């Protein structure tokens, strides 16, 4: 046996990447993985699923590198992929959101405090139509303006407004039972 | 009770704070954002949240684990064996299996074995990034990493066979997933990566009779 024909690189793939010419995956990790992981944990509420989703999202990113590189805002683009992926995972689950909402209502009666707004947005997403879900995350979580959302989704401003109104209408209907005293803003107030 | 669900505020946007941190803002937009963030409690809270996200990521999914998982998923095709994946490709390329992959089962004297076939993949990092090697030539300087799917087999040996020389890359417990070490093939023409799975410790020079043997061709 000889070892003339190969050079061993310690560290497996990590070693490969660190030794690589571009270090692309490492750069993606450093710049975007934390936000993506945060988004996955927020939407999925399960660490194991979030870790899996994190890797799935970056597989999608690597398979669409030209789009990623052409994106006006890579951060926005990557988070959109993450949101879209997690919303799909959430849709494939049983509708647990009603139970979660009732649990929030029970806890709130004990604590007499307003529910956490981001938690509420997350639970109410499931009550909204598919297209309204992504717009709601971009507006209420990423805090993009309606004009920025329209540009990012290549939709008109009236369409974005319509989707936000749809989300709020569905959210109101969902809250009626669990939190009847909570009033949400009107679509025109946003 | 009126509840504010959030949304962008006057000058406030979580995404703009993220874009600032990622170096995606420039010119007047960057200056405006820097000035705003410096005096904004809400944006400062976003920055704190981002710092916590970084800590959480590094604690839960350190880079080596992340990279290995992404590489494996990049090449993953569920519910198909290695042969099932590559045979049609080899046939389509007019190469038949002599230029593709051969999985050989050394006859088992007992004739009884219930485990599914073990398989393996080679990932390569070259100018195109990290991807599954397939039947493509190996470029100079490319790094190779073998990922194993032992299907219950306990031991494995991975050996690079070239005319006149053989090099052991790995011999030991059959890990499920990437090997701990990548390697660079410095040969000039062709070689074969021979992967032997067995239930007992393997002498790479003399595989046991009931082993699963996978041969993966490498060429320039």
PDB file of C-alpha atoms in Angstrom, chain A residues 31-146:
ATOM      1  CA  UNK A  31     -23.861  36.282   6.440  1.00  0.00           C
ATOM      2  CA  UNK A  32     -27.270  34.659   6.265  1.00  0.00           C
ATOM      3  CA  UNK A  33     -27.573  31.422   8.240  1.00  0.00           C
ATOM      4  CA  UNK A  34     -28.338  33.063  11.590  1.00  0.00           C
ATOM      5  CA  UNK A  35     -31.287  34.989  10.179  1.00  0.00           C
ATOM      6  CA  UNK A  36     -32.557  31.916   8.351  1.00  0.00           C
ATOM      7  CA  UNK A  37     -32.224  29.734  11.443  1.00  0.00           C
ATOM      8  CA  UNK A  38     -34.003  32.402  13.490  1.00  0.00           C
ATOM      9  CA  UNK A  39     -36.819  32.484  10.947  1.00  0.00           C
ATOM     10  CA  UNK A  40     -37.097  28.688  10.911  1.00  0.00           C
ATOM     11  CA  UNK A  41     -37.200  28.511  14.707  1.00  0.00           C
ATOM     12  CA  UNK A  42     -39.787  31.283  14.864  1.00  0.00           C
ATOM     13  CA  UNK A  43     -42.127  29.718  12.325  1.00  0.00           C
ATOM     14  CA  UNK A  44     -41.643  26.028  13.089  1.00  0.00           C
ATOM     15  CA  UNK A  45     -41.212  26.172  16.893  1.00  0.00           C
ATOM     16  CA  UNK A  46     -39.180  22.985  16.803  1.00  0.00           C
ATOM     17  CA  UNK A  47     -35.378  22.978  16.959  1.00  0.00           C
ATOM     18  CA  UNK A  48     -34.913  19.702  15.077  1.00  0.00           C
ATOM     19  CA  UNK A  49     -37.245  20.811  12.283  1.00  0.00           C
ATOM     20  CA  UNK A  50     -35.561  24.208  12.212  1.00  0.00           C
ATOM     21  CA  UNK A  51     -32.097  22.651  11.772  1.00  0.00           C
ATOM     22  CA  UNK A  52     -33.412  20.497   8.952  1.00  0.00           C
ATOM     23  CA  UNK A  53     -35.158  23.453   7.339  1.00  0.00           C
ATOM     24  CA  UNK A  54     -31.983  25.563   7.631  1.00  0.00           C
ATOM     25  CA  UNK A  55     -30.094  23.040   5.498  1.00  0.00           C
ATOM     26  CA  UNK A  56     -32.995  22.682   3.053  1.00  0.00           C
ATOM     27  CA  UNK A  57     -33.085  26.427   2.560  1.00  0.00           C
ATOM     28  CA  UNK A  58     -29.376  26.617   1.728  1.00  0.00           C
ATOM     29  CA  UNK A  59     -29.682  23.697  -0.664  1.00  0.00           C
ATOM     30  CA  UNK A  60     -32.321  25.793  -2.465  1.00  0.00           C
ATOM     31  CA  UNK A  61     -30.032  28.818  -2.353  1.00  0.00           C
ATOM     32  CA  UNK A  62     -27.119  26.868  -3.836  1.00  0.00           C
ATOM     33  CA  UNK A  63     -29.359  25.504  -6.572  1.00  0.00           C
ATOM     34  CA  UNK A  64     -30.477  29.017  -7.458  1.00  0.00           C
ATOM     35  CA  UNK A  65     -27.151  30.823  -7.157  1.00  0.00           C
ATOM     36  CA  UNK A  66     -27.631  33.022 -10.251  1.00  0.00           C
ATOM     37  CA  UNK A  67     -30.905  34.380  -8.798  1.00  0.00           C
ATOM     38  CA  UNK A  68     -29.242  34.869  -5.422  1.00  0.00           C
ATOM     39  CA  UNK A  69     -26.367  36.806  -6.979  1.00  0.00           C
ATOM     40  CA  UNK A  70     -28.722  38.973  -9.008  1.00  0.00           C
ATOM     41  CA  UNK A  71     -30.993  39.773  -6.062  1.00  0.00           C
ATOM     42  CA  UNK A  72     -31.094  43.460  -5.172  1.00  0.00           C
ATOM     43  CA  UNK A  73     -31.011  42.430  -1.526  1.00  0.00           C
ATOM     44  CA  UNK A  74     -29.553  38.956  -0.897  1.00  0.00           C
ATOM     45  CA  UNK A  75     -30.709  39.104   2.734  1.00  0.00           C
ATOM     46  CA  UNK A  76     -34.319  39.704   1.713  1.00  0.00           C
ATOM     47  CA  UNK A  77     -34.107  37.039  -0.972  1.00  0.00           C
ATOM     48  CA  UNK A  78     -32.708  34.370   1.348  1.00  0.00           C
ATOM     49  CA  UNK A  79     -35.252  35.138   4.080  1.00  0.00           C
ATOM     50  CA  UNK A  80     -38.054  34.879   1.523  1.00  0.00           C
ATOM     51  CA  UNK A  81     -36.847  31.405   0.578  1.00  0.00           C
ATOM     52  CA  UNK A  82     -36.764  30.497   4.275  1.00  0.00           C
ATOM     53  CA  UNK A  83     -40.237  31.888   4.940  1.00  0.00           C
ATOM     54  CA  UNK A  84     -41.689  30.128   1.922  1.00  0.00           C
ATOM     55  CA  UNK A  85     -40.099  26.831   2.920  1.00  0.00           C
ATOM     56  CA  UNK A  86     -41.325  27.044   6.519  1.00  0.00           C
ATOM     57  CA  UNK A  87     -44.848  28.070   5.494  1.00  0.00           C
ATOM     58  CA  UNK A  88     -44.976  24.954   3.332  1.00  0.00           C
ATOM     59  CA  UNK A  89     -43.838  22.829   6.273  1.00  0.00           C
ATOM     60  CA  UNK A  90     -46.474  24.474   8.477  1.00  0.00           C
ATOM     61  CA  UNK A  91     -49.206  23.765   5.915  1.00  0.00           C
ATOM     62  CA  UNK A  92     -48.278  20.115   5.838  1.00  0.00           C
ATOM     63  CA  UNK A  93     -48.903  19.849   9.578  1.00  0.00           C
ATOM     64  CA  UNK A  94     -52.235  19.420  11.236  1.00  0.00           C
ATOM     65  CA  UNK A  95     -53.904  22.711  12.047  1.00  0.00           C
ATOM     66  CA  UNK A  96     -52.647  23.198  15.575  1.00  0.00           C
ATOM     67  CA  UNK A  97     -53.020  26.945  15.552  1.00  0.00           C
ATOM     68  CA  UNK A  98     -56.530  26.970  17.065  1.00  0.00           C
ATOM     69  CA  UNK A  99     -55.305  25.043  20.097  1.00  0.00           C
ATOM     70  CA  UNK A 100     -52.268  27.328  20.393  1.00  0.00           C
ATOM     71  CA  UNK A 101     -54.492  30.390  20.235  1.00  0.00           C
ATOM     72  CA  UNK A 102     -56.760  29.061  22.971  1.00  0.00           C
ATOM     73  CA  UNK A 103     -53.681  28.342  25.094  1.00  0.00           C
ATOM     74  CA  UNK A 104     -52.548  31.949  24.652  1.00  0.00           C
ATOM     75  CA  UNK A 105     -56.006  33.106  25.714  1.00  0.00           C
ATOM     76  CA  UNK A 106     -55.899  30.939  28.850  1.00  0.00           C
ATOM     77  CA  UNK A 107     -52.455  32.207  29.834  1.00  0.00           C
ATOM     78  CA  UNK A 108     -53.452  35.782  29.183  1.00  0.00           C
ATOM     79  CA  UNK A 109     -56.429  35.553  31.501  1.00  0.00           C
ATOM     80  CA  UNK A 110     -54.036  34.514  34.226  1.00  0.00           C
ATOM     81  CA  UNK A 111     -51.452  37.180  33.505  1.00  0.00           C
ATOM     82  CA  UNK A 112     -53.718  39.992  32.248  1.00  0.00           C
ATOM     83  CA  UNK A 113     -51.133  40.987  29.716  1.00  0.00           C
ATOM     84  CA  UNK A 114     -51.492  41.527  25.981  1.00  0.00           C
ATOM     85  CA  UNK A 115     -50.334  38.523  23.921  1.00  0.00           C
ATOM     86  CA  UNK A 116     -46.922  38.689  22.303  1.00  0.00           C
ATOM     87  CA  UNK A 117     -47.567  40.261  18.909  1.00  0.00           C
ATOM     88  CA  UNK A 118     -45.053  38.178  16.960  1.00  0.00           C
ATOM     89  CA  UNK A 119     -46.332  34.964  18.485  1.00  0.00           C
ATOM     90  CA  UNK A 120     -49.840  35.999  17.587  1.00  0.00           C
ATOM     91  CA  UNK A 121     -48.832  36.767  14.000  1.00  0.00           C
ATOM     92  CA  UNK A 122     -47.232  33.345  13.733  1.00  0.00           C
ATOM     93  CA  UNK A 123     -50.309  31.531  14.990  1.00  0.00           C
ATOM     94  CA  UNK A 124     -52.682  33.559  12.844  1.00  0.00           C
ATOM     95  CA  UNK A 125     -50.706  32.849   9.665  1.00  0.00           C
ATOM     96  CA  UNK A 126     -52.335  29.439   9.417  1.00  0.00           C
ATOM     97  CA  UNK A 127     -55.775  31.037   9.329  1.00  0.00           C
ATOM     98  CA  UNK A 128     -54.915  33.116   6.259  1.00  0.00           C
ATOM     99  CA  UNK A 129     -54.811  32.164   2.588  1.00  0.00           C
ATOM    100  CA  UNK A 130     -51.469  31.065   1.200  1.00  0.00           C
ATOM    101  CA  UNK A 131     -50.589  34.262  -0.659  1.00  0.00           C
ATOM    102  CA  UNK A 132     -51.487  36.447   2.303  1.00  0.00           C
ATOM    103  CA  UNK A 133     -49.187  34.499   4.631  1.00  0.00           C
ATOM    104  CA  UNK A 134     -45.956  35.510   2.917  1.00  0.00           C
ATOM    105  CA  UNK A 135     -47.034  39.152   2.663  1.00  0.00           C
ATOM    106  CA  UNK A 136     -47.940  39.143   6.366  1.00  0.00           C
ATOM    107  CA  UNK A 137     -44.501  37.827   7.367  1.00  0.00           C
ATOM    108  CA  UNK A 138     -42.757  40.394   5.186  1.00  0.00           C
ATOM    109  CA  UNK A 139     -44.820  43.223   6.685  1.00  0.00           C
ATOM    110  CA  UNK A 140     -45.223  42.301  10.343  1.00  0.00           C
ATOM    111  CA  UNK A 141     -41.983  40.372  10.936  1.00  0.00           C
ATOM    112  CA  UNK A 142     -39.465  41.689   8.419  1.00  0.00           C
ATOM    113  CA  UNK A 143     -41.007  45.153   8.610  1.00  0.00           C
ATOM    114  CA  UNK A 144     -40.770  45.855   4.917  1.00  0.00           C
ATOM    115  CA  UNK A 145     -42.970  48.660   3.670  1.00  0.00           C
ATOM    116  CA  UNK A 146     -45.839  47.774   1.361  1.00  0.00           C
TER     117      UNK A 146
END
